[in-house]
Amino acid sequence: MTWSDRDRRFMRRALDLAARGDYRTRPNPKVGAVVARGDKVLAEGHHAVSGGPHAEAAALDALPPGAARGATLYVTLEPCGPFAGKRTPPCVERVLASELARVVVAQTDPHPEVGGRSLERLRAAGLRVDVGLLEDAARRLNGPYRKWIKVRRPYVTAKWAMSLDGRIATAEGDSQWISCGASRRAVHRLRGEVDAVLVGVGTALADDPLLTRRGVEGGTPLRVVLDSRARLPLDSRLVRTAREVPLLVATGSEADPERSAALRVAGAEVLSCGAGPRPDPLALLDVLAARDLRHALLEGGGEVAAAFLEADAIDRVLCFVGPRLIGGDGAPGPLRGRGFPRLDDAPRLRHLEARPSGDDVLLEGHLHVY
Ligand code: AOF
Ligand code: ZN
């Protein structure tokens, strides 16, 4: 399939509309739609709230009856069909009733009850259907949705803030703040969109973080500390707030039972994850999956990030680069562990993108696209 510049432009626009979806779309996909005739946009829409109108419906709702006859619909996800448990009317019927002539779709819906069936139905009704325009970008936008359907494990975003020379703290341990206020607000928005926030006990000891979402709207993610030996102090802010905001301490097999018991009495949940002395990333992700948690945010430190990377359990990296030079052999980087001895084995990110974030630059790259 060769796409025209016009096709590309309208699908790019539909993707930008889809990206307007925020935490309220969870756990549904982010979807955008454009209705166009020739060069002219007739209507636009995106999915804003889970259980609310789908993108296609939002766009078509904006038009008077009959206005879309013979026009083209650009949509970032295959329109849905009827299936059990659906909360909104099937978009495929809506598309047919609108008498559109052509539908351009970025990606088929991996949902087992959709999976290409809507496209067949539209073709059978005589519409021209073209699939695959900007497909990779559309898939990347819905990593958590697609991974959940395909793998049944939470999607993992690893996030860190570092100086321009790749340090996440000074040699003395000073790290507040490397990224600017706008970037830190973006992290709170991200916390409001994910289902769990994960840190290592080293970070919990060094920063005494709360790991809650603050100052922006959103959900309340489960707070998880990877803590092999259950060392998290009872007077840490995490434990002191454990009765208000859920806290899971993921330990290894050799955690001191008395310390675990004390954490439980304080209101935390303590679980040994995997058979080894350290909590196993994949075992922990399975624990989260069993609770229907579909997107986990790794917030540091370097040991935890390295453990997840070595387990090939990081899907996406968000790296805030602050305009500072720290230096020093003792100043840590975002990844510790053993590292990869050979460059050929070191994971390569796909689709590395940079955009401004206040005074910082935000780098986003993908290790897996589902
Ligand atoms: C959305 N927004 O724009 C599109 C979706 O529970 P329902 O009725 O909202 O249906 C959710 C399913 O609809 C979802 O899993 C996906 O297969 C399909 N498409 N969903 O939330 C949209 N186009
Ligand atoms: Zn729909």
mmCIF file of C-alpha atoms and ligand atoms in Angstrom:
data_model
loop_
_atom_site.group_PDB
_atom_site.id
_atom_site.type_symbol
_atom_site.label_atom_id
_atom_site.label_comp_id
_atom_site.label_asym_id
_atom_site.label_seq_id
_atom_site.Cartn_x
_atom_site.Cartn_y
_atom_site.Cartn_z
ATOM 1 C CA MET A 1 0.000 0.000 0.000
ATOM 2 C CA THR A 2 1.371 3.428 -0.901
ATOM 3 C CA TRP A 3 -0.127 6.255 1.062
ATOM 4 C CA SER A 4 -0.713 9.760 -0.187
ATOM 5 C CA ASP A 5 0.624 12.781 1.694
ATOM 6 C CA ARG A 6 -2.964 13.635 2.506
ATOM 7 C CA ASP A 7 -3.539 10.200 4.046
ATOM 8 C CA ARG A 8 -0.439 10.596 6.163
ATOM 9 C CA ARG A 9 -1.410 14.069 7.287
ATOM 10 C CA PHE A 10 -4.882 13.021 8.405
ATOM 11 C CA MET A 11 -3.686 9.893 10.205
ATOM 12 C CA ARG A 12 -0.952 11.936 11.921
ATOM 13 C CA ARG A 13 -3.714 14.271 13.067
ATOM 14 C CA ALA A 14 -5.812 11.326 14.282
ATOM 15 C CA LEU A 15 -2.809 10.099 16.316
ATOM 16 C CA ASP A 16 -2.342 13.552 17.850
ATOM 17 C CA LEU A 17 -6.023 13.537 18.793
ATOM 18 C CA ALA A 18 -5.673 10.039 20.282
ATOM 19 C CA ALA A 19 -2.752 11.240 22.423
ATOM 20 C CA ARG A 20 -5.085 13.786 24.059
ATOM 21 C CA GLY A 21 -6.651 10.888 25.939
ATOM 22 C CA ASP A 22 -5.416 10.879 29.536
ATOM 23 C CA TYR A 23 -5.787 8.654 32.623
ATOM 24 C CA ARG A 24 -9.567 8.629 32.156
ATOM 25 C CA THR A 25 -9.313 6.341 29.124
ATOM 26 C CA ARG A 26 -7.768 3.582 31.254
ATOM 27 C CA PRO A 27 -7.868 0.606 30.706
ATOM 28 C CA ASN A 28 -9.202 1.269 27.224
ATOM 29 C CA PRO A 29 -7.035 2.240 24.274
ATOM 30 C CA LYS A 30 -6.324 5.827 23.260
ATOM 31 C CA VAL A 31 -7.975 6.352 19.888
ATOM 32 C CA GLY A 32 -8.373 9.318 17.530
ATOM 33 C CA ALA A 33 -10.460 9.814 14.384
ATOM 34 C CA VAL A 34 -10.731 12.310 11.526
ATOM 35 C CA VAL A 35 -13.542 12.461 8.952
ATOM 36 C CA ALA A 36 -12.374 14.092 5.726
ATOM 37 C CA ARG A 37 -13.619 14.738 2.225
ATOM 38 C CA GLY A 38 -10.755 15.326 -0.178
ATOM 39 C CA ASP A 39 -8.496 17.857 1.489
ATOM 40 C CA LYS A 40 -11.117 19.104 3.886
ATOM 41 C CA VAL A 41 -11.546 17.927 7.486
ATOM 42 C CA LEU A 42 -15.250 17.547 8.256
ATOM 43 C CA ALA A 43 -14.956 16.407 11.868
ATOM 44 C CA GLU A 44 -12.524 15.178 14.503
ATOM 45 C CA GLY A 45 -12.859 13.140 17.657
ATOM 46 C CA HIS A 46 -10.977 11.185 20.261
ATOM 47 C CA HIS A 47 -11.755 8.746 23.028
ATOM 48 C CA ALA A 48 -11.740 10.756 26.260
ATOM 49 C CA VAL A 49 -13.312 8.586 28.967
ATOM 50 C CA SER A 50 -13.410 4.824 29.377
ATOM 51 C CA GLY A 51 -17.026 3.760 28.851
ATOM 52 C CA GLY A 52 -17.750 7.017 26.980
ATOM 53 C CA PRO A 53 -18.040 7.597 23.223
ATOM 54 C CA HIS A 54 -15.401 6.000 21.046
ATOM 55 C CA ALA A 55 -13.277 8.190 18.790
ATOM 56 C CA GLU A 56 -15.232 7.358 15.624
ATOM 57 C CA ALA A 57 -18.543 8.104 17.341
ATOM 58 C CA ALA A 58 -17.188 11.357 18.781
ATOM 59 C CA ALA A 59 -16.165 12.520 15.293
ATOM 60 C CA LEU A 60 -19.381 11.409 13.559
ATOM 61 C CA ASP A 61 -21.514 12.897 16.358
ATOM 62 C CA ALA A 62 -20.132 16.293 15.421
ATOM 63 C CA LEU A 63 -21.731 16.072 11.953
ATOM 64 C CA PRO A 64 -25.377 16.504 10.882
ATOM 65 C CA PRO A 65 -27.037 13.328 9.513
ATOM 66 C CA GLY A 66 -25.860 12.496 5.991
ATOM 67 C CA ALA A 67 -22.884 14.871 6.104
ATOM 68 C CA ALA A 68 -20.312 12.061 6.061
ATOM 69 C CA ARG A 69 -21.810 10.334 3.011
ATOM 70 C CA GLY A 70 -19.006 9.366 0.616
ATOM 71 C CA ALA A 71 -16.280 10.732 2.932
ATOM 72 C CA THR A 72 -13.195 9.008 4.403
ATOM 73 C CA LEU A 73 -12.725 8.067 8.043
ATOM 74 C CA TYR A 74 -9.165 7.982 9.399
ATOM 75 C CA VAL A 75 -9.029 6.079 12.676
ATOM 76 C CA THR A 76 -6.035 4.935 14.728
ATOM 77 C CA LEU A 77 -7.659 1.614 15.758
ATOM 78 C CA GLU A 78 -9.942 -0.770 13.908
ATOM 79 C CA PRO A 79 -13.568 0.157 14.704
ATOM 80 C CA CYS A 80 -15.143 -2.082 17.321
ATOM 81 C CA GLY A 81 -17.867 -4.615 16.614
ATOM 82 C CA PRO A 82 -20.533 -5.982 18.923
ATOM 83 C CA PHE A 83 -19.254 -8.249 21.693
ATOM 84 C CA ALA A 84 -20.109 -9.321 25.206
ATOM 85 C CA GLY A 85 -19.299 -6.809 27.919
ATOM 86 C CA LYS A 86 -19.143 -3.812 25.642
ATOM 87 C CA ARG A 87 -20.517 -0.621 27.126
ATOM 88 C CA THR A 88 -20.992 1.462 23.981
ATOM 89 C CA PRO A 89 -22.718 0.780 20.619
ATOM 90 C CA PRO A 90 -20.470 -0.897 18.014
ATOM 91 C CA CYS A 91 -18.672 1.680 15.863
ATOM 92 C CA VAL A 92 -18.696 -0.579 12.815
ATOM 93 C CA GLU A 93 -22.497 -0.162 12.595
ATOM 94 C CA ARG A 94 -22.132 3.549 13.082
ATOM 95 C CA VAL A 95 -19.625 3.728 10.218
ATOM 96 C CA LEU A 96 -21.960 1.767 7.941
ATOM 97 C CA ALA A 97 -24.954 3.955 8.843
ATOM 98 C CA SER A 98 -22.909 7.072 8.017
ATOM 99 C CA GLU A 99 -22.414 5.839 4.426
ATOM 100 C CA LEU A 100 -18.715 6.587 4.401
ATOM 101 C CA ALA A 101 -16.903 5.463 1.261
ATOM 102 C CA ARG A 102 -13.490 4.666 2.716
ATOM 103 C CA VAL A 103 -11.989 3.804 6.080
ATOM 104 C CA VAL A 104 -8.236 4.107 6.762
ATOM 105 C CA VAL A 105 -7.081 2.252 9.869
ATOM 106 C CA ALA A 106 -3.652 2.458 11.537
ATOM 107 C CA GLN A 107 -3.796 -0.887 13.396
ATOM 108 C CA THR A 108 -6.185 -3.788 13.750
ATOM 109 C CA ASP A 109 -7.622 -4.260 17.224
ATOM 110 C CA PRO A 110 -5.788 -7.112 19.023
ATOM 111 C CA HIS A 111 -8.906 -7.676 21.114
ATOM 112 C CA PRO A 112 -9.818 -11.342 20.476
ATOM 113 C CA GLU A 113 -13.428 -10.445 19.758
ATOM 114 C CA VAL A 114 -12.532 -7.767 17.210
ATOM 115 C CA GLY A 115 -9.258 -8.926 15.582
ATOM 116 C CA GLY A 116 -9.941 -7.889 11.972
ATOM 117 C CA ARG A 117 -13.622 -8.858 11.898
ATOM 118 C CA SER A 118 -14.821 -5.272 11.654
ATOM 119 C CA LEU A 119 -12.571 -4.669 8.664
ATOM 120 C CA GLU A 120 -14.069 -7.699 6.915
ATOM 121 C CA ARG A 121 -17.547 -6.467 7.657
ATOM 122 C CA LEU A 122 -16.807 -3.027 6.202
ATOM 123 C CA ARG A 123 -15.259 -4.543 3.072
ATOM 124 C CA ALA A 124 -18.207 -6.894 2.652
ATOM 125 C CA ALA A 125 -20.485 -3.842 2.720
ATOM 126 C CA GLY A 126 -18.512 -2.352 -0.177
ATOM 127 C CA LEU A 127 -16.356 0.193 1.624
ATOM 128 C CA ARG A 128 -12.740 0.654 0.669
ATOM 129 C CA VAL A 129 -10.659 -0.281 3.725
ATOM 130 C CA ASP A 130 -6.921 0.441 3.961
ATOM 131 C CA VAL A 131 -4.921 -0.779 6.957
ATOM 132 C CA GLY A 132 -1.449 -0.100 8.325
ATOM 133 C CA LEU A 133 -0.870 3.648 7.921
ATOM 134 C CA LEU A 134 1.462 4.840 10.750
ATOM 135 C CA GLU A 135 0.813 1.483 12.378
ATOM 136 C CA ASP A 136 3.950 1.431 14.504
ATOM 137 C CA ALA A 137 3.212 4.831 16.027
ATOM 138 C CA ALA A 138 -0.367 3.755 16.747
ATOM 139 C CA ARG A 139 0.871 0.598 18.465
ATOM 140 C CA ARG A 140 3.381 2.527 20.575
ATOM 141 C CA LEU A 141 0.638 4.839 21.777
ATOM 142 C CA ASN A 142 -1.264 1.865 23.197
ATOM 143 C CA GLY A 143 1.505 -0.278 24.655
ATOM 144 C CA PRO A 144 -0.364 -1.110 27.889
ATOM 145 C CA TYR A 145 -3.584 -2.032 26.023
ATOM 146 C CA ARG A 146 -1.822 -4.201 23.448
ATOM 147 C CA LYS A 147 0.597 -5.912 25.829
ATOM 148 C CA TRP A 148 -2.206 -6.797 28.209
ATOM 149 C CA ILE A 149 -4.176 -8.529 25.457
ATOM 150 C CA LYS A 150 -1.137 -10.294 24.007
ATOM 151 C CA VAL A 151 1.008 -11.120 27.057
ATOM 152 C CA ARG A 152 -1.225 -10.631 30.113
ATOM 153 C CA ARG A 153 1.541 -8.821 31.949
ATOM 154 C CA PRO A 154 1.722 -5.143 32.863
ATOM 155 C CA TYR A 155 3.517 -2.834 30.466
ATOM 156 C CA VAL A 156 6.641 -1.407 32.095
ATOM 157 C CA THR A 157 7.758 2.193 31.679
ATOM 158 C CA ALA A 158 11.158 2.963 33.218
ATOM 159 C CA LYS A 159 11.613 6.622 34.038
ATOM 160 C CA TRP A 160 14.595 8.501 35.312
ATOM 161 C CA ALA A 161 15.965 12.021 35.460
ATOM 162 C CA MET A 162 19.641 12.537 34.778
ATOM 163 C CA SER A 163 22.135 15.303 34.165
ATOM 164 C CA LEU A 164 23.476 15.936 30.697
ATOM 165 C CA ASP A 165 26.461 13.782 31.671
ATOM 166 C CA GLY A 166 24.295 10.842 32.666
ATOM 167 C CA ARG A 167 24.228 11.106 36.479
ATOM 168 C CA ILE A 168 21.107 10.621 38.597
ATOM 169 C CA ALA A 169 22.754 12.127 41.712
ATOM 170 C CA THR A 170 26.032 13.670 42.820
ATOM 171 C CA ALA A 171 28.730 11.531 44.408
ATOM 172 C CA GLU A 172 27.361 12.784 47.764
ATOM 173 C CA GLY A 173 23.892 11.528 46.899
ATOM 174 C CA ASP A 174 22.275 14.902 46.213
ATOM 175 C CA SER A 175 19.560 14.457 43.580
ATOM 176 C CA GLN A 176 16.912 17.064 44.350
ATOM 177 C CA TRP A 177 16.332 18.268 41.746
ATOM 178 C CA ILE A 178 17.957 17.299 38.490
ATOM 179 C CA SER A 179 14.789 17.796 36.435
ATOM 180 C CA CYS A 180 12.710 20.981 36.392
ATOM 181 C CA GLY A 181 9.259 21.603 37.894
ATOM 182 C CA ALA A 182 7.462 21.000 34.582
ATOM 183 C CA SER A 183 9.138 17.590 34.247
ATOM 184 C CA ARG A 184 8.264 16.647 37.806
ATOM 185 C CA ARG A 185 4.631 17.594 37.147
ATOM 186 C CA ALA A 186 4.727 15.395 34.063
ATOM 187 C CA VAL A 187 5.844 12.533 36.310
ATOM 188 C CA HIS A 188 2.870 13.117 38.591
ATOM 189 C CA ARG A 189 0.566 13.002 35.565
ATOM 190 C CA LEU A 190 2.235 9.756 34.598
ATOM 191 C CA ARG A 191 1.718 8.352 38.104
ATOM 192 C CA GLY A 192 -1.967 9.181 37.707
ATOM 193 C CA GLU A 193 -2.082 7.099 34.513
ATOM 194 C CA VAL A 194 -0.275 3.965 35.652
ATOM 195 C CA ASP A 195 -1.515 1.222 37.975
ATOM 196 C CA ALA A 196 1.652 0.736 40.033
ATOM 197 C CA VAL A 197 4.797 2.724 40.876
ATOM 198 C CA LEU A 198 7.916 0.696 41.708
ATOM 199 C CA VAL A 199 11.146 1.672 43.477
ATOM 200 C CA GLY A 200 14.031 -0.172 45.078
ATOM 201 C CA VAL A 201 14.619 0.001 48.802
ATOM 202 C CA GLY A 202 17.835 1.970 48.184
ATOM 203 C CA THR A 203 15.809 4.793 46.667
ATOM 204 C CA ALA A 204 13.250 4.510 49.463
ATOM 205 C CA LEU A 205 16.031 4.863 52.056
ATOM 206 C CA ALA A 206 17.847 7.679 50.258
ATOM 207 C CA ASP A 207 14.867 9.858 49.264
ATOM 208 C CA ASP A 208 12.117 8.833 51.710
ATOM 209 C CA PRO A 209 9.580 9.313 48.875
ATOM 210 C CA LEU A 210 5.776 9.169 49.116
ATOM 211 C CA LEU A 211 5.274 7.906 45.544
ATOM 212 C CA THR A 212 1.755 9.320 45.434
ATOM 213 C CA ARG A 213 0.271 11.399 42.652
ATOM 214 C CA ARG A 214 0.052 15.034 43.740
ATOM 215 C CA GLY A 215 -1.015 18.343 42.203
ATOM 216 C CA VAL A 216 -2.673 16.849 39.120
ATOM 217 C CA GLU A 217 -5.766 14.727 38.532
ATOM 218 C CA GLY A 218 -5.510 10.995 38.077
ATOM 219 C CA GLY A 219 -5.695 7.595 39.667
ATOM 220 C CA THR A 220 -3.907 6.288 42.744
ATOM 221 C CA PRO A 221 -1.276 3.729 41.737
ATOM 222 C CA LEU A 222 -0.237 0.894 44.027
ATOM 223 C CA ARG A 223 3.134 1.746 45.580
ATOM 224 C CA VAL A 224 5.642 -1.085 45.378
ATOM 225 C CA VAL A 225 9.068 -1.293 47.018
ATOM 226 C CA LEU A 226 11.491 -4.001 45.908
ATOM 227 C CA ASP A 227 13.128 -4.819 49.186
ATOM 228 C CA SER A 228 14.990 -8.185 49.298
ATOM 229 C CA ARG A 229 15.377 -8.296 53.069
ATOM 230 C CA ALA A 230 12.381 -6.217 54.179
ATOM 231 C CA ARG A 231 14.605 -3.363 55.359
ATOM 232 C CA LEU A 232 12.084 -0.594 54.671
ATOM 233 C CA PRO A 233 11.997 1.471 57.908
ATOM 234 C CA LEU A 234 8.736 1.577 59.846
ATOM 235 C CA ASP A 235 9.091 5.346 60.176
ATOM 236 C CA SER A 236 9.554 5.919 56.428
ATOM 237 C CA ARG A 237 6.884 8.068 54.795
ATOM 238 C CA LEU A 238 5.874 5.081 52.661
ATOM 239 C CA VAL A 239 5.101 2.907 55.673
ATOM 240 C CA ARG A 240 3.568 5.725 57.699
ATOM 241 C CA THR A 241 1.017 6.318 54.918
ATOM 242 C CA ALA A 242 0.412 2.622 54.174
ATOM 243 C CA ARG A 243 -3.054 2.662 55.702
ATOM 244 C CA GLU A 244 -4.219 5.462 53.408
ATOM 245 C CA VAL A 245 -2.396 4.544 50.181
ATOM 246 C CA PRO A 246 -1.725 0.859 49.476
ATOM 247 C CA LEU A 247 1.901 -0.254 49.802
ATOM 248 C CA LEU A 248 3.316 -3.575 48.638
ATOM 249 C CA VAL A 249 6.774 -4.645 49.795
ATOM 250 C CA ALA A 250 8.167 -7.241 47.391
ATOM 251 C CA THR A 251 10.884 -9.256 49.130
ATOM 252 C CA GLY A 252 13.195 -12.128 48.276
ATOM 253 C CA SER A 253 12.980 -15.586 49.784
ATOM 254 C CA GLU A 254 15.339 -14.795 52.654
ATOM 255 C CA ALA A 255 13.583 -11.774 54.128
ATOM 256 C CA ASP A 256 13.566 -11.672 57.914
ATOM 257 C CA PRO A 257 10.100 -12.919 58.996
ATOM 258 C CA GLU A 258 10.058 -10.557 61.971
ATOM 259 C CA ARG A 259 10.708 -7.512 59.832
ATOM 260 C CA SER A 260 8.055 -8.664 57.375
ATOM 261 C CA ALA A 261 5.583 -9.109 60.221
ATOM 262 C CA ALA A 262 6.328 -5.620 61.558
ATOM 263 C CA LEU A 263 5.692 -4.106 58.129
ATOM 264 C CA ARG A 264 2.402 -5.970 57.901
ATOM 265 C CA VAL A 265 1.323 -4.704 61.314
ATOM 266 C CA ALA A 266 2.082 -1.185 60.049
ATOM 267 C CA GLY A 267 -0.360 -1.699 57.176
ATOM 268 C CA ALA A 268 1.909 -2.768 54.309
ATOM 269 C CA GLU A 269 1.438 -5.921 52.308
ATOM 270 C CA VAL A 270 4.578 -8.056 52.196
ATOM 271 C CA LEU A 271 5.046 -10.700 49.514
ATOM 272 C CA SER A 272 8.013 -12.833 48.578
ATOM 273 C CA CYS A 273 8.346 -12.731 44.774
ATOM 274 C CA GLY A 274 10.149 -15.648 43.145
ATOM 275 C CA ALA A 275 12.478 -18.255 44.633
ATOM 276 C CA GLY A 276 15.709 -16.240 44.817
ATOM 277 C CA PRO A 277 17.140 -13.924 47.472
ATOM 278 C CA ARG A 278 16.037 -10.891 45.440
ATOM 279 C CA PRO A 279 12.510 -10.183 44.244
ATOM 280 C CA ASP A 280 12.201 -11.499 40.718
ATOM 281 C CA PRO A 281 10.931 -8.865 38.236
ATOM 282 C CA LEU A 282 8.788 -11.260 36.213
ATOM 283 C CA ALA A 283 7.316 -12.897 39.327
ATOM 284 C CA LEU A 284 6.443 -9.430 40.606
ATOM 285 C CA LEU A 285 4.835 -8.485 37.288
ATOM 286 C CA ASP A 286 2.738 -11.655 37.518
ATOM 287 C CA VAL A 287 1.598 -10.635 41.001
ATOM 288 C CA LEU A 288 0.534 -7.267 39.577
ATOM 289 C CA ALA A 289 -1.159 -8.946 36.592
ATOM 290 C CA ALA A 290 -3.208 -11.144 38.916
ATOM 291 C CA ARG A 291 -4.608 -7.893 40.352
ATOM 292 C CA ASP A 292 -5.453 -6.564 36.909
ATOM 293 C CA LEU A 293 -2.707 -3.921 37.099
ATOM 294 C CA ARG A 294 -1.683 -3.225 33.502
ATOM 295 C CA HIS A 295 0.925 -0.475 33.567
ATOM 296 C CA ALA A 296 3.859 -0.277 35.977
ATOM 297 C CA LEU A 297 6.164 2.725 36.320
ATOM 298 C CA LEU A 298 9.751 2.031 37.422
ATOM 299 C CA GLU A 299 11.022 5.077 39.270
ATOM 300 C CA GLY A 300 14.476 3.870 40.306
ATOM 301 C CA GLY A 301 17.019 3.333 41.417
ATOM 302 C CA GLY A 302 19.720 1.911 39.237
ATOM 303 C CA GLU A 303 19.709 -1.596 40.744
ATOM 304 C CA VAL A 304 16.014 -2.120 40.149
ATOM 305 C CA ALA A 305 16.182 -0.679 36.640
ATOM 306 C CA ALA A 306 19.132 -2.966 35.855
ATOM 307 C CA ALA A 307 17.342 -6.035 37.256
ATOM 308 C CA PHE A 308 14.317 -5.307 35.072
ATOM 309 C CA LEU A 309 16.472 -4.637 32.025
ATOM 310 C CA GLU A 310 18.398 -7.904 32.511
ATOM 311 C CA ALA A 311 15.053 -9.724 32.729
ATOM 312 C CA ASP A 312 14.035 -7.982 29.470
ATOM 313 C CA ALA A 313 11.109 -6.557 31.416
ATOM 314 C CA ILE A 314 11.339 -2.888 30.388
ATOM 315 C CA ASP A 315 9.079 -1.877 27.509
ATOM 316 C CA ARG A 316 9.682 1.850 27.311
ATOM 317 C CA VAL A 317 12.172 4.361 28.685
ATOM 318 C CA LEU A 318 11.385 7.963 29.580
ATOM 319 C CA CYS A 319 14.556 9.865 30.336
ATOM 320 C CA PHE A 320 14.413 13.475 31.492
ATOM 321 C CA VAL A 321 17.727 15.158 30.776
ATOM 322 C CA GLY A 322 18.387 18.223 32.906
ATOM 323 C CA PRO A 323 20.781 20.971 31.758
ATOM 324 C CA ARG A 324 23.451 20.256 34.358
ATOM 325 C CA LEU A 325 26.902 18.656 34.411
ATOM 326 C CA ILE A 326 27.679 16.730 37.603
ATOM 327 C CA GLY A 327 30.765 14.607 36.981
ATOM 328 C CA GLY A 328 32.673 12.534 39.511
ATOM 329 C CA ASP A 329 33.537 8.829 39.418
ATOM 330 C CA GLY A 330 31.265 8.184 42.390
ATOM 331 C CA ALA A 331 28.166 9.841 40.902
ATOM 332 C CA PRO A 332 25.708 7.083 39.911
ATOM 333 C CA GLY A 333 24.047 6.589 36.537
ATOM 334 C CA PRO A 334 20.492 5.356 35.949
ATOM 335 C CA LEU A 335 21.539 1.710 35.475
ATOM 336 C CA ARG A 336 23.762 -0.251 37.831
ATOM 337 C CA GLY A 337 23.986 -4.054 37.946
ATOM 338 C CA ARG A 338 26.629 -5.814 35.897
ATOM 339 C CA GLY A 339 25.897 -4.026 32.656
ATOM 340 C CA PHE A 340 26.327 -5.529 29.234
ATOM 341 C CA PRO A 341 29.984 -6.330 28.494
ATOM 342 C CA ARG A 342 29.579 -6.250 24.710
ATOM 343 C CA LEU A 343 28.028 -3.390 22.828
ATOM 344 C CA ASP A 344 26.393 -5.880 20.466
ATOM 345 C CA ASP A 345 24.412 -7.284 23.402
ATOM 346 C CA ALA A 346 23.433 -3.922 24.876
ATOM 347 C CA PRO A 347 19.722 -3.356 24.189
ATOM 348 C CA ARG A 348 18.957 -0.826 21.495
ATOM 349 C CA LEU A 349 15.914 1.414 21.817
ATOM 350 C CA ARG A 350 13.635 1.913 18.860
ATOM 351 C CA HIS A 351 12.087 5.180 17.732
ATOM 352 C CA LEU A 352 14.088 7.391 20.039
ATOM 353 C CA GLU A 353 12.307 10.750 20.221
ATOM 354 C CA ALA A 354 13.238 13.970 21.971
ATOM 355 C CA ARG A 355 10.924 16.747 23.011
ATOM 356 C CA PRO A 356 11.259 19.750 25.311
ATOM 357 C CA SER A 357 9.969 19.427 28.876
ATOM 358 C CA GLY A 358 10.298 22.822 30.545
ATOM 359 C CA ASP A 359 14.050 23.443 30.881
ATOM 360 C CA ASP A 360 14.784 19.744 30.240
ATOM 361 C CA VAL A 361 14.667 17.453 27.240
ATOM 362 C CA LEU A 362 12.511 14.344 27.476
ATOM 363 C CA LEU A 363 13.838 11.327 25.598
ATOM 364 C CA GLU A 364 11.422 8.499 24.884
ATOM 365 C CA GLY A 365 12.436 5.153 23.412
ATOM 366 C CA HIS A 366 10.912 1.700 23.120
ATOM 367 C CA LEU A 367 12.368 -1.725 23.795
ATOM 368 C CA HIS A 368 9.169 -3.575 22.866
ATOM 369 C CA VAL A 369 6.274 -2.636 20.591
ATOM 370 C CA TYR A 370 3.257 -4.925 20.928
HETATM 371 C C1 AOF B 1 -12.424 2.620 23.287
HETATM 372 N N1 AOF B 1 -12.342 3.791 22.604
HETATM 373 O O1 AOF B 1 -12.237 4.970 20.720
HETATM 374 C C2 AOF B 1 -12.313 2.633 20.558
HETATM 375 C C3 AOF B 1 -12.371 1.401 21.270
HETATM 376 O O2 AOF B 1 -16.188 -0.978 26.732
HETATM 377 P P1 AOF B 1 -16.411 -0.288 25.428
HETATM 378 O O3 AOF B 1 -17.790 -0.455 24.901
HETATM 379 O O4 AOF B 1 -15.979 1.168 25.457
HETATM 380 O O5 AOF B 1 -15.470 -1.025 24.366
HETATM 381 C C4 AOF B 1 -14.084 -1.054 24.514
HETATM 382 C C5 AOF B 1 -13.453 -1.746 23.311
HETATM 383 O O6 AOF B 1 -13.789 -1.070 22.116
HETATM 384 C C6 AOF B 1 -11.927 -1.764 23.339
HETATM 385 O O7 AOF B 1 -11.433 -2.885 24.008
HETATM 386 C C7 AOF B 1 -11.569 -1.833 21.855
HETATM 387 O O8 AOF B 1 -11.610 -3.191 21.402
HETATM 388 C C8 AOF B 1 -12.716 -1.111 21.166
HETATM 389 N N2 AOF B 1 -12.355 0.213 20.606
HETATM 390 N N3 AOF B 1 -12.418 1.467 22.630
HETATM 391 O O9 AOF B 1 -12.474 2.634 24.512
HETATM 392 C C9 AOF B 1 -12.290 3.850 21.280
HETATM 393 N N4 AOF B 1 -12.282 2.682 19.211
HETATM 394 ZN ZN ZN B 2 -15.991 1.652 18.996
#
